[in-house]
Amino acid sequence: MKKRLQAKGTIQRDATISTATTISTTDADLIILQPLTNDVYITFDGTTPTTTNGFLLKKDGIYEHELHSSNSIKVIEATASAELRWQLFVNNSTAE
């Protein structure tokens, strides 16, 4: 089977992440994230991201994460005025 990813919905943008924000990933298989303006902290287990909990995503980087039914993504700015853009994808595998 060949893995084929297809966009699910549109690119999302959130510039109001001064408090922990949940990203809904229902029925998605992959997420691509890009922090803009400033760095962000992110968790994938439903816990609140902080300077001591989660991963630091550096601004202007492009990050991808394979999703599973147990993923609960939360994000918060590491520095004021951070913005996060993301896109969800679904796997439409085809046999070849």
JSON list of C-alpha atoms in Angstrom, two decimals:
[
{"chain": "A", "resi": 1, "resn": "MET", "atom": "CA", "xyz": [0.00, 0.00, 0.00]},
{"chain": "A", "resi": 2, "resn": "LYS", "atom": "CA", "xyz": [1.19, 3.43, -0.85]},
{"chain": "A", "resi": 3, "resn": "LYS", "atom": "CA", "xyz": [0.57, 6.16, 1.72]},
{"chain": "A", "resi": 4, "resn": "ARG", "atom": "CA", "xyz": [-1.24, 9.16, 0.27]},
{"chain": "A", "resi": 5, "resn": "LEU", "atom": "CA", "xyz": [-1.98, 12.14, 2.45]},
{"chain": "A", "resi": 6, "resn": "GLN", "atom": "CA", "xyz": [-4.85, 14.46, 1.72]},
{"chain": "A", "resi": 7, "resn": "ALA", "atom": "CA", "xyz": [-5.52, 17.79, 3.44]},
{"chain": "A", "resi": 8, "resn": "LYS", "atom": "CA", "xyz": [-8.40, 17.72, 5.91]},
{"chain": "A", "resi": 9, "resn": "GLY", "atom": "CA", "xyz": [-9.95, 21.16, 6.05]},
{"chain": "A", "resi": 10, "resn": "THR", "atom": "CA", "xyz": [-8.02, 24.38, 5.67]},
{"chain": "A", "resi": 11, "resn": "ILE", "atom": "CA", "xyz": [-4.85, 25.78, 7.20]},
{"chain": "A", "resi": 12, "resn": "GLN", "atom": "CA", "xyz": [-5.62, 26.99, 10.72]},
{"chain": "A", "resi": 13, "resn": "ARG", "atom": "CA", "xyz": [-4.08, 30.03, 12.43]},
{"chain": "A", "resi": 14, "resn": "ASP", "atom": "CA", "xyz": [-4.10, 30.93, 16.09]},
{"chain": "A", "resi": 15, "resn": "ALA", "atom": "CA", "xyz": [-2.48, 34.11, 17.37]},
{"chain": "A", "resi": 16, "resn": "THR", "atom": "CA", "xyz": [-4.19, 33.98, 20.77]},
{"chain": "A", "resi": 17, "resn": "ILE", "atom": "CA", "xyz": [-2.21, 31.28, 22.55]},
{"chain": "A", "resi": 18, "resn": "SER", "atom": "CA", "xyz": [-1.22, 33.18, 25.69]},
{"chain": "A", "resi": 19, "resn": "THR", "atom": "CA", "xyz": [-3.04, 30.43, 27.60]},
{"chain": "A", "resi": 20, "resn": "ALA", "atom": "CA", "xyz": [-2.94, 26.74, 26.74]},
{"chain": "A", "resi": 21, "resn": "THR", "atom": "CA", "xyz": [-5.06, 26.04, 23.68]},
{"chain": "A", "resi": 22, "resn": "THR", "atom": "CA", "xyz": [-6.27, 22.62, 22.51]},
{"chain": "A", "resi": 23, "resn": "ILE", "atom": "CA", "xyz": [-5.94, 21.67, 18.84]},
{"chain": "A", "resi": 24, "resn": "SER", "atom": "CA", "xyz": [-8.72, 19.35, 17.68]},
{"chain": "A", "resi": 25, "resn": "THR", "atom": "CA", "xyz": [-7.31, 16.48, 15.60]},
{"chain": "A", "resi": 26, "resn": "THR", "atom": "CA", "xyz": [-10.45, 14.35, 15.22]},
{"chain": "A", "resi": 27, "resn": "ASP", "atom": "CA", "xyz": [-10.13, 11.76, 12.45]},
{"chain": "A", "resi": 28, "resn": "ALA", "atom": "CA", "xyz": [-6.75, 13.12, 11.28]},
{"chain": "A", "resi": 29, "resn": "ASP", "atom": "CA", "xyz": [-3.61, 11.04, 10.72]},
{"chain": "A", "resi": 30, "resn": "LEU", "atom": "CA", "xyz": [-0.95, 13.77, 10.54]},
{"chain": "A", "resi": 31, "resn": "ILE", "atom": "CA", "xyz": [-0.49, 17.38, 11.59]},
{"chain": "A", "resi": 32, "resn": "ILE", "atom": "CA", "xyz": [1.99, 19.88, 10.23]},
{"chain": "A", "resi": 33, "resn": "LEU", "atom": "CA", "xyz": [2.76, 22.81, 12.53]},
{"chain": "A", "resi": 34, "resn": "GLN", "atom": "CA", "xyz": [4.60, 26.09, 11.99]},
{"chain": "A", "resi": 35, "resn": "PRO", "atom": "CA", "xyz": [5.20, 28.56, 14.83]},
{"chain": "A", "resi": 36, "resn": "LEU", "atom": "CA", "xyz": [5.50, 32.11, 13.55]},
{"chain": "A", "resi": 37, "resn": "THR", "atom": "CA", "xyz": [6.64, 35.31, 15.25]},
{"chain": "A", "resi": 38, "resn": "ASN", "atom": "CA", "xyz": [7.88, 33.48, 18.40]},
{"chain": "A", "resi": 39, "resn": "ASP", "atom": "CA", "xyz": [8.50, 29.99, 19.79]},
{"chain": "A", "resi": 40, "resn": "VAL", "atom": "CA", "xyz": [5.75, 27.82, 21.29]},
{"chain": "A", "resi": 41, "resn": "TYR", "atom": "CA", "xyz": [5.55, 24.93, 23.77]},
{"chain": "A", "resi": 42, "resn": "ILE", "atom": "CA", "xyz": [3.47, 21.91, 22.79]},
{"chain": "A", "resi": 43, "resn": "THR", "atom": "CA", "xyz": [2.30, 18.66, 24.39]},
{"chain": "A", "resi": 44, "resn": "PHE", "atom": "CA", "xyz": [0.71, 15.62, 22.76]},
{"chain": "A", "resi": 45, "resn": "ASP", "atom": "CA", "xyz": [-0.66, 13.91, 25.88]},
{"chain": "A", "resi": 46, "resn": "GLY", "atom": "CA", "xyz": [-3.30, 16.40, 27.01]},
{"chain": "A", "resi": 47, "resn": "THR", "atom": "CA", "xyz": [-1.17, 17.97, 29.74]},
{"chain": "A", "resi": 48, "resn": "THR", "atom": "CA", "xyz": [-0.68, 21.72, 29.84]},
{"chain": "A", "resi": 49, "resn": "PRO", "atom": "CA", "xyz": [2.53, 22.84, 28.12]},
{"chain": "A", "resi": 50, "resn": "THR", "atom": "CA", "xyz": [4.94, 24.93, 30.19]},
{"chain": "A", "resi": 51, "resn": "THR", "atom": "CA", "xyz": [8.65, 25.73, 30.25]},
{"chain": "A", "resi": 52, "resn": "THR", "atom": "CA", "xyz": [9.19, 22.44, 32.08]},
{"chain": "A", "resi": 53, "resn": "ASN", "atom": "CA", "xyz": [6.54, 20.29, 30.38]},
{"chain": "A", "resi": 54, "resn": "GLY", "atom": "CA", "xyz": [6.34, 19.68, 26.66]},
{"chain": "A", "resi": 55, "resn": "PHE", "atom": "CA", "xyz": [8.41, 20.38, 23.59]},
{"chain": "A", "resi": 56, "resn": "LEU", "atom": "CA", "xyz": [9.75, 23.73, 22.42]},
{"chain": "A", "resi": 57, "resn": "LEU", "atom": "CA", "xyz": [9.00, 24.39, 18.76]},
{"chain": "A", "resi": 58, "resn": "LYS", "atom": "CA", "xyz": [11.19, 27.16, 17.37]},
{"chain": "A", "resi": 59, "resn": "LYS", "atom": "CA", "xyz": [9.62, 29.91, 15.30]},
{"chain": "A", "resi": 60, "resn": "ASP", "atom": "CA", "xyz": [9.68, 29.53, 11.52]},
{"chain": "A", "resi": 61, "resn": "GLY", "atom": "CA", "xyz": [10.35, 25.77, 11.77]},
{"chain": "A", "resi": 62, "resn": "ILE", "atom": "CA", "xyz": [8.07, 23.25, 10.08]},
{"chain": "A", "resi": 63, "resn": "TYR", "atom": "CA", "xyz": [7.15, 20.26, 12.23]},
{"chain": "A", "resi": 64, "resn": "GLU", "atom": "CA", "xyz": [5.07, 17.19, 11.44]},
{"chain": "A", "resi": 65, "resn": "HIS", "atom": "CA", "xyz": [3.60, 14.70, 13.85]},
{"chain": "A", "resi": 66, "resn": "GLU", "atom": "CA", "xyz": [1.83, 11.44, 13.12]},
{"chain": "A", "resi": 67, "resn": "LEU", "atom": "CA", "xyz": [-1.45, 11.30, 15.03]},
{"chain": "A", "resi": 68, "resn": "HIS", "atom": "CA", "xyz": [-3.16, 8.48, 16.90]},
{"chain": "A", "resi": 69, "resn": "SER", "atom": "CA", "xyz": [-6.55, 8.27, 18.54]},
{"chain": "A", "resi": 70, "resn": "SER", "atom": "CA", "xyz": [-5.00, 9.05, 21.92]},
{"chain": "A", "resi": 71, "resn": "ASN", "atom": "CA", "xyz": [-3.42, 12.35, 20.85]},
{"chain": "A", "resi": 72, "resn": "SER", "atom": "CA", "xyz": [-4.55, 15.47, 22.66]},
{"chain": "A", "resi": 73, "resn": "ILE", "atom": "CA", "xyz": [-2.48, 18.41, 21.48]},
{"chain": "A", "resi": 74, "resn": "LYS", "atom": "CA", "xyz": [-2.12, 21.57, 23.55]},
{"chain": "A", "resi": 75, "resn": "VAL", "atom": "CA", "xyz": [-0.01, 24.60, 22.70]},
{"chain": "A", "resi": 76, "resn": "ILE", "atom": "CA", "xyz": [1.01, 27.83, 24.43]},
{"chain": "A", "resi": 77, "resn": "GLU", "atom": "CA", "xyz": [3.27, 30.69, 23.43]},
{"chain": "A", "resi": 78, "resn": "ALA", "atom": "CA", "xyz": [6.81, 30.60, 24.83]},
{"chain": "A", "resi": 79, "resn": "THR", "atom": "CA", "xyz": [7.17, 34.33, 24.19]},
{"chain": "A", "resi": 80, "resn": "ALA", "atom": "CA", "xyz": [4.40, 36.91, 23.89]},
{"chain": "A", "resi": 81, "resn": "SER", "atom": "CA", "xyz": [2.67, 37.37, 20.53]},
{"chain": "A", "resi": 82, "resn": "ALA", "atom": "CA", "xyz": [3.48, 33.91, 19.17]},
{"chain": "A", "resi": 83, "resn": "GLU", "atom": "CA", "xyz": [1.33, 32.57, 16.37]},
{"chain": "A", "resi": 84, "resn": "LEU", "atom": "CA", "xyz": [0.82, 28.97, 15.31]},
{"chain": "A", "resi": 85, "resn": "ARG", "atom": "CA", "xyz": [-0.36, 27.69, 11.95]},
{"chain": "A", "resi": 86, "resn": "TRP", "atom": "CA", "xyz": [-1.27, 24.07, 11.34]},
{"chain": "A", "resi": 87, "resn": "GLN", "atom": "CA", "xyz": [-2.84, 21.77, 8.79]},
{"chain": "A", "resi": 88, "resn": "LEU", "atom": "CA", "xyz": [-4.39, 18.35, 9.37]},
{"chain": "A", "resi": 89, "resn": "PHE", "atom": "CA", "xyz": [-4.08, 15.47, 6.89]},
{"chain": "A", "resi": 90, "resn": "VAL", "atom": "CA", "xyz": [-5.76, 12.10, 6.44]},
{"chain": "A", "resi": 91, "resn": "ASN", "atom": "CA", "xyz": [-4.17, 8.96, 5.02]},
{"chain": "A", "resi": 92, "resn": "ASN", "atom": "CA", "xyz": [-5.96, 7.75, 1.92]},
{"chain": "A", "resi": 93, "resn": "SER", "atom": "CA", "xyz": [-3.90, 4.62, 1.23]},
{"chain": "A", "resi": 94, "resn": "THR", "atom": "CA", "xyz": [-4.22, 2.86, -2.09]},
{"chain": "A", "resi": 95, "resn": "ALA", "atom": "CA", "xyz": [-3.07, -0.61, -3.04]},
{"chain": "A", "resi": 96, "resn": "GLU", "atom": "CA", "xyz": [-0.48, -0.69, -5.83]}
]
